[in-house]
XYZ file of N, CA and C in Angstrom:
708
model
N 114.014 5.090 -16.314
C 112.651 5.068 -16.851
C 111.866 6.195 -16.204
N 111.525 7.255 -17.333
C 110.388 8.164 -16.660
C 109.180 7.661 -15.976
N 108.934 8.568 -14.435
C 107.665 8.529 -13.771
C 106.040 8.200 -14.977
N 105.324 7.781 -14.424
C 104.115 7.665 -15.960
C 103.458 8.887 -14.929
N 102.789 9.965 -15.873
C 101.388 10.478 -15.530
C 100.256 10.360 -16.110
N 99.584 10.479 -15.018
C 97.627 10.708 -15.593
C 97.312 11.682 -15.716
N 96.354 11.964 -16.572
C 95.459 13.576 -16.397
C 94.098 13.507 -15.626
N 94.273 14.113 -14.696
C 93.472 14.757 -13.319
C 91.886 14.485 -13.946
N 91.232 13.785 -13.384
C 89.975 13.533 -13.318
C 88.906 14.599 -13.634
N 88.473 15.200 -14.325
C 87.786 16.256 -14.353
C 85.964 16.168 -13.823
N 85.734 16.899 -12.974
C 84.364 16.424 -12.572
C 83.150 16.680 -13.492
N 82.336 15.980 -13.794
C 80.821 16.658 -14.503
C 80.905 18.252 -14.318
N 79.878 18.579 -16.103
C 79.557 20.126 -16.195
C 78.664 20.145 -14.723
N 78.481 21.426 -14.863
C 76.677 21.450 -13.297
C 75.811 20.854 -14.456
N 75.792 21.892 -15.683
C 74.636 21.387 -16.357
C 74.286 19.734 -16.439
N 75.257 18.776 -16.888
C 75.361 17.584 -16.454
C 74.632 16.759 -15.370
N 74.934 17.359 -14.047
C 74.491 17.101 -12.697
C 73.217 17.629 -12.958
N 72.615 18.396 -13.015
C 71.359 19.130 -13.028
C 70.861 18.509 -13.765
N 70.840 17.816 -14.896
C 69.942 17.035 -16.069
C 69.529 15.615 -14.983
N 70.677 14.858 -14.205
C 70.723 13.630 -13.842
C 69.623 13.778 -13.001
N 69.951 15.059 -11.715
C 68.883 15.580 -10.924
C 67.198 15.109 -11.198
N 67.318 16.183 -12.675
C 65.919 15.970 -12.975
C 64.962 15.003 -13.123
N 65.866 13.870 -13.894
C 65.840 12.782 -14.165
C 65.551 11.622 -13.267
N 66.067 11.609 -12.149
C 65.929 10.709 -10.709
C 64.878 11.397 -10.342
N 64.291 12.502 -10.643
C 62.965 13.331 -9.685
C 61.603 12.868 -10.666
N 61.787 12.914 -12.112
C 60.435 12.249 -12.300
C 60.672 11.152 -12.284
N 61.312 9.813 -11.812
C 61.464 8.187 -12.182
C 60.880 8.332 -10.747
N 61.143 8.809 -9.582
C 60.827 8.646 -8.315
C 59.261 9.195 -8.633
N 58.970 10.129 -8.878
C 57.311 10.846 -9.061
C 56.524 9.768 -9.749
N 56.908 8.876 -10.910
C 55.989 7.996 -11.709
C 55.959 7.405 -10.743
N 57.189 6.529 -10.081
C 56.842 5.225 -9.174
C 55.733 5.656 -8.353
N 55.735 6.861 -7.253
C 55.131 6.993 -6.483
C 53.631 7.159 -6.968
N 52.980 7.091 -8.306
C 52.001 7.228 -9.204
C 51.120 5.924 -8.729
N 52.365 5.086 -8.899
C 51.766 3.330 -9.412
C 51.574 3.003 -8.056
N 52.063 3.964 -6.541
C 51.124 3.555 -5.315
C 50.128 3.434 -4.948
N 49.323 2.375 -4.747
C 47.751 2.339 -3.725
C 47.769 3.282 -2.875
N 46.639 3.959 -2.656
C 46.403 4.843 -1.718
C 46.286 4.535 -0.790
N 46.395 4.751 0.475
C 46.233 3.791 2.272
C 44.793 4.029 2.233
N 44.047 3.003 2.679
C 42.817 3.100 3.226
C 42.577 4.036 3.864
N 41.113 4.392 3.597
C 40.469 5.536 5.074
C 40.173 4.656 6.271
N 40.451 5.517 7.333
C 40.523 5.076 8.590
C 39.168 4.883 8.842
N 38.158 3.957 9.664
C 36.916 4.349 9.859
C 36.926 5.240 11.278
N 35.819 6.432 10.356
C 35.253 7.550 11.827
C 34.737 7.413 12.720
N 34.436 5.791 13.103
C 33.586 5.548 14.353
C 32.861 3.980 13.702
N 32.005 3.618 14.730
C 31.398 2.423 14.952
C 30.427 2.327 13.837
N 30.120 1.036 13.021
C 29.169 1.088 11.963
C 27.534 1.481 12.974
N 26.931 1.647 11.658
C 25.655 2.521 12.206
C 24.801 1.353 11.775
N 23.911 0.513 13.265
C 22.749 -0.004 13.269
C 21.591 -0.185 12.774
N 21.129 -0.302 11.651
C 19.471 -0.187 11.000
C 18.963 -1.197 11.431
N 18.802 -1.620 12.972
C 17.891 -2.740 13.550
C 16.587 -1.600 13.979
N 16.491 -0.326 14.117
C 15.663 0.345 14.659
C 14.949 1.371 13.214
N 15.201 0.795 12.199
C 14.861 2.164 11.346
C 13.799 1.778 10.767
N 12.758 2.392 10.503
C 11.355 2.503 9.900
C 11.531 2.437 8.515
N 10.423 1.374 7.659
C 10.651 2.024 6.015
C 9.569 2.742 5.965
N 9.789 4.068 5.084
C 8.721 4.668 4.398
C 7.494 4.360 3.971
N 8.148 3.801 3.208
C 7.277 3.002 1.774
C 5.962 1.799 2.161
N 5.261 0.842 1.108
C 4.689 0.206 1.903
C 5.479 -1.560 0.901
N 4.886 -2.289 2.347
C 5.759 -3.161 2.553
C 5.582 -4.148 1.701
N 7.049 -4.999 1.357
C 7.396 -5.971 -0.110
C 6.075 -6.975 -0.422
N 5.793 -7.551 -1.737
C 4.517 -8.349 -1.736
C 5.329 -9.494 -1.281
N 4.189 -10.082 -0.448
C 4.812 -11.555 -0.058
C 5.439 -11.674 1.279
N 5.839 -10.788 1.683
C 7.070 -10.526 2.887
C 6.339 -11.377 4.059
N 6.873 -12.104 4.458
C 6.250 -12.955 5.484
C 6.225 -12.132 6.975
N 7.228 -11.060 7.219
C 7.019 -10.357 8.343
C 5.916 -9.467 8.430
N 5.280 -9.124 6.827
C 3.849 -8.776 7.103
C 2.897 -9.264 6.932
N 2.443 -10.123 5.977
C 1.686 -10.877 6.082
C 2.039 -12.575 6.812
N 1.595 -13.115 7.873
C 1.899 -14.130 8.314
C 1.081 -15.261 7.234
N 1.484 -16.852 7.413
C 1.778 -17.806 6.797
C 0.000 -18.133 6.950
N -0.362 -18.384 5.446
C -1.873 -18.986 6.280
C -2.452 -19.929 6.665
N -3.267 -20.418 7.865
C -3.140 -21.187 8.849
C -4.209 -22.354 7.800
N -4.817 -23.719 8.187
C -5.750 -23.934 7.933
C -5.190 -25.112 6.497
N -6.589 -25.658 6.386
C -5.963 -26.855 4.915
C -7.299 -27.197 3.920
N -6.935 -27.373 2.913
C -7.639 -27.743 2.140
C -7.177 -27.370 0.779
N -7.837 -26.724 -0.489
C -7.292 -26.815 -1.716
C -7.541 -25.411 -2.526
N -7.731 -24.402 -1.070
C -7.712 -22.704 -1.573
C -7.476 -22.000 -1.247
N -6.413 -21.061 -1.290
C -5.844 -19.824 0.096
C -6.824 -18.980 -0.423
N -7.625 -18.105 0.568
C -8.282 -17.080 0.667
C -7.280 -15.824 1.278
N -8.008 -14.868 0.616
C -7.010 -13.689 1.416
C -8.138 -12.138 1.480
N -8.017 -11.198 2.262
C -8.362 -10.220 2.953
C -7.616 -9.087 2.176
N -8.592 -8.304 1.278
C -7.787 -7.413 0.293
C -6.937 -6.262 1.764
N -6.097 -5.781 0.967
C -5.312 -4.772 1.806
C -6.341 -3.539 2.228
N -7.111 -3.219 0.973
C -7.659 -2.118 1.580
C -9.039 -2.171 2.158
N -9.021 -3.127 2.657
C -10.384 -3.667 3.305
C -10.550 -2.980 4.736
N -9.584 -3.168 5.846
C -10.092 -2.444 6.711
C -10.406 -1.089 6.707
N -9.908 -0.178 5.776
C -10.311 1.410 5.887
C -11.808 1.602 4.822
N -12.513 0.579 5.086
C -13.461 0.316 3.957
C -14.482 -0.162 5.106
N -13.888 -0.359 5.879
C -15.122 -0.733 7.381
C -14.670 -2.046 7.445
N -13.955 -2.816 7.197
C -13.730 -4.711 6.777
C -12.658 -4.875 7.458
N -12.666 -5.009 9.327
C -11.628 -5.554 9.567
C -11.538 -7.077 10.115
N -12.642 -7.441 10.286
C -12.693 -8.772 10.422
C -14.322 -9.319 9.822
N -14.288 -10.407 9.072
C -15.343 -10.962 8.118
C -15.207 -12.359 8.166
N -16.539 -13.102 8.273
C -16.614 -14.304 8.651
C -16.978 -14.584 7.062
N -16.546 -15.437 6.321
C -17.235 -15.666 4.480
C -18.052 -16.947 4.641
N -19.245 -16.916 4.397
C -20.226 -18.112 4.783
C -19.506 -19.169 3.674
N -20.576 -20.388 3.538
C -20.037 -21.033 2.684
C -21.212 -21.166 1.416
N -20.910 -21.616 0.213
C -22.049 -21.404 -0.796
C -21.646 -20.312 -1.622
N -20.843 -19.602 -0.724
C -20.455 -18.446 -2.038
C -19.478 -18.499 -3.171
N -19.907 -18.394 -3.991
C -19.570 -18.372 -5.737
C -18.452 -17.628 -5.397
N -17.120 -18.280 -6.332
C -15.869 -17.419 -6.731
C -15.954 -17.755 -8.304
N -15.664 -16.968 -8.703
C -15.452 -16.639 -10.256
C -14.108 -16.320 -10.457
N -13.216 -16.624 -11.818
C -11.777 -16.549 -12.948
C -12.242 -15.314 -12.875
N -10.825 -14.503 -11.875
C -10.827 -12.911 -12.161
C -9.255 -12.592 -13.345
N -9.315 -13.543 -13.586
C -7.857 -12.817 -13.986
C -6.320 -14.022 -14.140
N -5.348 -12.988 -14.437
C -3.824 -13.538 -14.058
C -3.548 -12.526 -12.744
N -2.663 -13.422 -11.643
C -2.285 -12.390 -10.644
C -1.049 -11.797 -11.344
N -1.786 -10.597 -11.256
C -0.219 -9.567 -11.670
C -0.063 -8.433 -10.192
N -0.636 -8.489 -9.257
C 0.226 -8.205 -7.949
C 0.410 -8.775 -7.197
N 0.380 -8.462 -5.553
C 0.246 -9.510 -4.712
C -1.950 -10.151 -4.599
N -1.487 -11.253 -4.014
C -3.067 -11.535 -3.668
C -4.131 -10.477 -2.940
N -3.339 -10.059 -2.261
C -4.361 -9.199 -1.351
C -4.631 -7.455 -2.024
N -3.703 -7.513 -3.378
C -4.240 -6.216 -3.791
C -4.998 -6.213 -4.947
N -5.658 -4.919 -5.120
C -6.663 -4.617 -6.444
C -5.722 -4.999 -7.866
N -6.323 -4.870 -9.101
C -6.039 -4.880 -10.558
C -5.698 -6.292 -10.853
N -6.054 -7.048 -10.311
C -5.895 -8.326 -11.205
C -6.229 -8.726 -12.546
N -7.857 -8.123 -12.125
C -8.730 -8.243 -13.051
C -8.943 -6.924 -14.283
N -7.981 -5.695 -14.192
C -8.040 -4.937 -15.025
C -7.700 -4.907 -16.403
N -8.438 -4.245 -17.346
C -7.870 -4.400 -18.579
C -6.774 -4.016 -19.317
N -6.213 -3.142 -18.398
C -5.158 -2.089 -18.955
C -3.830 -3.026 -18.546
N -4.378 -4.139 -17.717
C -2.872 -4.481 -16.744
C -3.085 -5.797 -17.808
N -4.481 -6.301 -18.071
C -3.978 -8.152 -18.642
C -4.292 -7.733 -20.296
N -4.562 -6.919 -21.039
C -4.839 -6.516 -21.887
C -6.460 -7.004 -23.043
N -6.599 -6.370 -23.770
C -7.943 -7.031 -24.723
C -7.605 -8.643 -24.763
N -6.964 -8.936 -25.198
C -6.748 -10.251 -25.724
C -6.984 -11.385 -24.493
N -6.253 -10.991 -23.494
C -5.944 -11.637 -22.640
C -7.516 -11.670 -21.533
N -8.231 -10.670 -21.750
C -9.806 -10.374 -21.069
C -10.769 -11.497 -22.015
N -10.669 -11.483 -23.652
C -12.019 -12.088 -24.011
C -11.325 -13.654 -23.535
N -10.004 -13.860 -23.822
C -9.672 -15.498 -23.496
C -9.663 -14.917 -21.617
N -10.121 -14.932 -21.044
C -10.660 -15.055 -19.459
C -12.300 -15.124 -19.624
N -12.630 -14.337 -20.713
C -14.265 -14.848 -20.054
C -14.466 -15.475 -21.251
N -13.906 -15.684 -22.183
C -14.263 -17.300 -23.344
C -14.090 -18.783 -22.499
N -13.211 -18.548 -21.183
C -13.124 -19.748 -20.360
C -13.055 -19.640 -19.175
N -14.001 -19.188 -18.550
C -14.327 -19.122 -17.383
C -14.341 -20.358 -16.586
N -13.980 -20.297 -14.904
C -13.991 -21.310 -13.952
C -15.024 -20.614 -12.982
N -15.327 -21.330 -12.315
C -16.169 -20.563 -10.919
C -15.684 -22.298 -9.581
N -15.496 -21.493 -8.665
C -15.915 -22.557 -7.276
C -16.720 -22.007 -6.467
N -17.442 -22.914 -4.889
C -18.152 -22.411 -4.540
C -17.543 -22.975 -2.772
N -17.608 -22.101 -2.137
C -17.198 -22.056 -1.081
C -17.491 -23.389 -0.085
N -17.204 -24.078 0.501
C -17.685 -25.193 1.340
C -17.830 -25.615 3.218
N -17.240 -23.849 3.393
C -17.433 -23.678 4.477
C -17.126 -22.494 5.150
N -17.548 -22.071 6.541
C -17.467 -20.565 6.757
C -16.148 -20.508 6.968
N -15.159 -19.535 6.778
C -13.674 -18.982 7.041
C -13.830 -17.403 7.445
N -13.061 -17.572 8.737
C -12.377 -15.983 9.244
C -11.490 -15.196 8.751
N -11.507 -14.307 7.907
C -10.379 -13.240 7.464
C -10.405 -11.986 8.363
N -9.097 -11.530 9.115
C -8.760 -10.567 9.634
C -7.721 -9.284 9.490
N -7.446 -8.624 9.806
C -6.122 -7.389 9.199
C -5.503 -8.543 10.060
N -5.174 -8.739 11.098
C -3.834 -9.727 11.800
C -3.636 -11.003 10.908
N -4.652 -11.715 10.548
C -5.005 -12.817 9.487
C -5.523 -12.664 8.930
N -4.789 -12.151 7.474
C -5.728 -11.833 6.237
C -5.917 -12.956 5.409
N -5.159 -14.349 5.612
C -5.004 -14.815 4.532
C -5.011 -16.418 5.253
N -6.119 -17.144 4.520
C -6.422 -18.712 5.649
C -6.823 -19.572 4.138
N -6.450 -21.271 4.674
C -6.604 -22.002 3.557
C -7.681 -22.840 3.653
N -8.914 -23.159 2.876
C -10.429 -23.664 2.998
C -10.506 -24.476 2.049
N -12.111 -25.211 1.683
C -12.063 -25.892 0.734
C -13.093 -25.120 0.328
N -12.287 -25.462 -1.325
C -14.033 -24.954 -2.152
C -14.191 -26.683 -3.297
N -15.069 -26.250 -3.780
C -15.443 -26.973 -4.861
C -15.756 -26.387 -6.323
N -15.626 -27.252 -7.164
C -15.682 -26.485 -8.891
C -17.540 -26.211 -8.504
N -17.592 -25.122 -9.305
C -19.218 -24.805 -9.474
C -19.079 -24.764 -11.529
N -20.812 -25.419 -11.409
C -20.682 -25.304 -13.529
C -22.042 -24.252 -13.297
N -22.320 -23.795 -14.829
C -23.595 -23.249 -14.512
C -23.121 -22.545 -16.280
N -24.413 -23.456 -16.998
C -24.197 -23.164 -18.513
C -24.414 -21.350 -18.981
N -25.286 -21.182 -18.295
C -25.617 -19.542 -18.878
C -24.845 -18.245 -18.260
N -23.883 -18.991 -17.436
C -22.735 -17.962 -16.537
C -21.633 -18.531 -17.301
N -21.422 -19.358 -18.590
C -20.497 -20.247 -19.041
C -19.207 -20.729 -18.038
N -19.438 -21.130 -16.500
C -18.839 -21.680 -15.841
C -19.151 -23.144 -16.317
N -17.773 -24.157 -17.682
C -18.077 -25.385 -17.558
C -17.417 -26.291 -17.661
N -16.375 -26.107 -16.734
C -15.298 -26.696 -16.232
C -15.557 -27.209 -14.848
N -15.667 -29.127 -15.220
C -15.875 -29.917 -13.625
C -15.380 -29.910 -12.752
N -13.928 -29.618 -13.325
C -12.411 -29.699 -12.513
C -12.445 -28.128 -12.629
N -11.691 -27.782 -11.445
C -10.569 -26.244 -11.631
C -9.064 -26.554 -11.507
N -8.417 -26.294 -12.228
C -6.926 -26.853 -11.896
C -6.177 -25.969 -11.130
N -5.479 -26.925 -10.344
C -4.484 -25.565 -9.349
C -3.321 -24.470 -10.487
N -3.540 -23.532 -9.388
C -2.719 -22.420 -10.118
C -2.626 -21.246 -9.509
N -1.301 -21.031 -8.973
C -1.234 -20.024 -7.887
C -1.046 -18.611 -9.155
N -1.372 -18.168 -10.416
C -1.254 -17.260 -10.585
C -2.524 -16.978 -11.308
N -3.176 -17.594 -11.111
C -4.730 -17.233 -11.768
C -5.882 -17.003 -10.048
N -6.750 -16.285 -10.564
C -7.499 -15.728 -8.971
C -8.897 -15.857 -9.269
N -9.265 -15.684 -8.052
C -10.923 -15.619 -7.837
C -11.150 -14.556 -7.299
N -12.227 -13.742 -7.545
C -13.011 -12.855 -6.999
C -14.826 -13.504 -6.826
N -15.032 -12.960 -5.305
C -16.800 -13.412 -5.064
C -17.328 -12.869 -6.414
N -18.671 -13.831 -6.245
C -19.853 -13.595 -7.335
C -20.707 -13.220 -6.369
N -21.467 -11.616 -6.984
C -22.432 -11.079 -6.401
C -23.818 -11.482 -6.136
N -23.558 -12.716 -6.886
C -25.165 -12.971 -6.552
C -25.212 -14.446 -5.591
N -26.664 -14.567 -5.026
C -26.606 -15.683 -3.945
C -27.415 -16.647 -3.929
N -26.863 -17.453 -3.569
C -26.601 -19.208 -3.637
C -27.488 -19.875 -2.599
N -28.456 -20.397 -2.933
C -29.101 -21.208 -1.965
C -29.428 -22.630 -2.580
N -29.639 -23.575 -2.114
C -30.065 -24.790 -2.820
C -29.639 -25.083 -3.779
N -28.359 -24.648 -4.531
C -27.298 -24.538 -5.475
C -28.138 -24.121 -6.973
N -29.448 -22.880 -6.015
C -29.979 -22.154 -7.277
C -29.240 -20.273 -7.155
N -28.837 -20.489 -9.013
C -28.175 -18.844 -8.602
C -29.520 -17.758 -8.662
N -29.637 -17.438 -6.958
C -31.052 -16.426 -7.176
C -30.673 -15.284 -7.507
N -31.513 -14.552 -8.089
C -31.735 -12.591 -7.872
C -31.525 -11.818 -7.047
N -31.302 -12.060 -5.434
C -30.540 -11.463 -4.422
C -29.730 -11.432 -4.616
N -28.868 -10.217 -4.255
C -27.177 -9.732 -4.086
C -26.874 -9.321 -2.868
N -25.731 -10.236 -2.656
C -24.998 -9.652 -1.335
C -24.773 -8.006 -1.357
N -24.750 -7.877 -0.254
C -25.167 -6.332 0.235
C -25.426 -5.234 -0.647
N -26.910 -5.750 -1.140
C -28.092 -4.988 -1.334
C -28.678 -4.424 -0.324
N -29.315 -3.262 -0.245
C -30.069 -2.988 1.041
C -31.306 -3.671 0.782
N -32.280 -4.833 1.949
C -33.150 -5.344 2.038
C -34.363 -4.113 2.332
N -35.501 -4.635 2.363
C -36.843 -3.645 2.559
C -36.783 -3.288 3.744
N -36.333 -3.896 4.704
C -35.742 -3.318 5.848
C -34.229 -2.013 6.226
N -33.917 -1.888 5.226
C -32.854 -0.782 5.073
C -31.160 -1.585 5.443
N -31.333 -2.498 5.631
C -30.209 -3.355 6.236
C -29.270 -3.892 4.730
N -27.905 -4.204 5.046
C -27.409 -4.761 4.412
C -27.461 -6.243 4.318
N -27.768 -6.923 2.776
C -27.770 -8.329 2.795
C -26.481 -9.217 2.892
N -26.762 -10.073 4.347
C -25.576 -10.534 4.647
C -24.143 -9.714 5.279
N -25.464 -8.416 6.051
C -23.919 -8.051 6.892
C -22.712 -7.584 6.053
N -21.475 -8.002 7.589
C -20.681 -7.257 6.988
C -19.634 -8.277 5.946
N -20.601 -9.556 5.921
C -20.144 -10.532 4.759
C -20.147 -10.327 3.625
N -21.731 -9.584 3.509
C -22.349 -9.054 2.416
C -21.498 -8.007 1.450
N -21.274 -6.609 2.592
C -20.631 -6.109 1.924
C -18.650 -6.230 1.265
N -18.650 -7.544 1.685
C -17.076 -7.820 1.530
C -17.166 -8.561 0.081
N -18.432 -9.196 -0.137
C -19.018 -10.029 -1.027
C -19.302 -9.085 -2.244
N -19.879 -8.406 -1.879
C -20.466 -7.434 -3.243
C -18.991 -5.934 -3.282
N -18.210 -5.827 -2.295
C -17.028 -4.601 -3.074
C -16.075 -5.518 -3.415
N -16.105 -6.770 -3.346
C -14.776 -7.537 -3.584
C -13.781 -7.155 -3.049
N -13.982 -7.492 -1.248
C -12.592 -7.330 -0.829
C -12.070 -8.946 -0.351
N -11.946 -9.549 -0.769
C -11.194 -10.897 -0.751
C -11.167 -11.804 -2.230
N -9.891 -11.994 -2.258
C -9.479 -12.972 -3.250
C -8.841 -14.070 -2.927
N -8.750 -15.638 -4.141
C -8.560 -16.143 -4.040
C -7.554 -17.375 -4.750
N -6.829 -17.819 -4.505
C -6.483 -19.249 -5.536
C -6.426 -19.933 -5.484
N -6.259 -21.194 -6.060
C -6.690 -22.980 -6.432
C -4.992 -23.431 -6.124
N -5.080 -24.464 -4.518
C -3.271 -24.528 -4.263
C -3.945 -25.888 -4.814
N -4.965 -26.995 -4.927
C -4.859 -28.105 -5.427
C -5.998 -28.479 -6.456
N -6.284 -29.254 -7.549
C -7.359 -29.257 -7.819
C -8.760 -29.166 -7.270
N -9.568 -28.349 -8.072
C -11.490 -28.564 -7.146
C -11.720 -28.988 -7.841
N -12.367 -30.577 -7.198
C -13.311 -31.121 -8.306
C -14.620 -31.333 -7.270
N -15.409 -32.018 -7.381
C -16.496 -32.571 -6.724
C -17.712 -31.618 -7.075
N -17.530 -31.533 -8.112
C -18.384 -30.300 -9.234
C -19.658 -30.158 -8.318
N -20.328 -28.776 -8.193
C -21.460 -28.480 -7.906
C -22.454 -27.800 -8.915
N -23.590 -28.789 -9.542
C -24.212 -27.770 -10.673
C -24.888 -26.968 -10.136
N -24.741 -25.396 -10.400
C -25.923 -24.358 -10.425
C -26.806 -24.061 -11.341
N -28.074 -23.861 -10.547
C -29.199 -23.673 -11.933
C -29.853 -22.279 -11.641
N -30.574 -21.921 -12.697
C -31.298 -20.644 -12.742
C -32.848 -20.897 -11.315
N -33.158 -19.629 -10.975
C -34.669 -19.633 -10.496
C -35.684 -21.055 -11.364
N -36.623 -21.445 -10.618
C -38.042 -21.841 -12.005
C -38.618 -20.653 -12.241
N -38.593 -20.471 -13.106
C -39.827 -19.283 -13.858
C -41.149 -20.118 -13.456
């Protein structure tokens, strides 16, 4: 019986090898595609903002600038912001003084435009003075730049020809008061105005007066005022 032979194994063309080459080089390049990148290392210690100043001026409401206001009864008073560069850094507000429906609060309490027209619009101005509220202060309160903002009692004030004629005021932290310029004695509304200059050259009522007549303090109703006080005109 003849030996059996094979025929000799012949190896791949190059061209062959060189295609396979290529082939294993982009399957390895995609995979390495579909890798996450390693994180960046951090360059050092995070950076502290316990010491950094803001620019700007500070959030409405923020209790680290304005503190909590002290005091009880059924009205937070507050100390407009721009009162002290106005000469108003501390003001004693007698009591008797008229607050009048300035508005909806559309900033914080202690700033201007409540009462503007551009901010609550036409509509929203004749329904504020088609229903007017007024209260009347019931006792003296301290407003300061350190304490701008303290809680007192007032009472509803009526008074037909100022159409204040509402017995009750209902609470409502987004509706405000601004002082009424004119002054209150014997719960008659007289013809004197807080800081008018008197015949003496002086301001009426100090530096109450003039906090009274530029309207630098506002106010709102945290519980109902009732215990109505009627105001009447002079006797002719």
């Amino acid at each position: 019986m003849k030996g059996r032979t094979t025929s000799p194994v012949r190896p791949p063309a190059c061209g062959t090898v060189r295609m396979l080459l290529v082939m294993v080089a982009v399957v390895a390049l995609a995979g390495c595609g579909d890798q996450p990148s390693p994180a960046a290392e951090p360059t050092g210690p995070p950076v502290s903002l316990a010491g950094a100043k803001s620019e700007g001026s500070p959030p409405l409401f923020q209790p680290a600038w304005v503190p909590p206001a002290r005091g009880s009864g059924n009205f937070e008073i507050c100390l407009m912001s721009d009162a002290a560069e106005n000469g108003i850094s501390r003001v004693t507000i007698p009591d008797n003084v008229v607050m009048a429906s300035a508005g909806q609060l559309v900033t914080s309490l202690r700033e201007r435009g409540n009462n503007d027209p551009r901010v609550m619009g036409a509509r929203d101005k004749e329904a504020q003075e088609a229903e007017a509220y007024a209260v009347i202060t019931t006792q003296p309160v301290t407003l300061t730049t350190s304490e701008p903002c303290r809680i007192t009692t007032v009472r509803a004030a009526v008074h037909d020809n100022l159409r204040w004629t509402h017995a009750e005021v209902p609470a409502d932290l987004h509706f405000t008061f601004s002082p009424w310029p004119a002054m209150v004695r014997a719960r008659v509304v007289t013809t004197d105005y807080w800081g008018k200059m008197t015949s003496g050259g002086a301001s009426r009522g100090g530096i109450a007066g003039d906090a009274i007549a530029g309207e630098y303090f506002s106010g709102v109703v945290l519980k109902d005022a009732g215990s109505t006080v009627p105001l009447v005109d002079p006797a002719d």
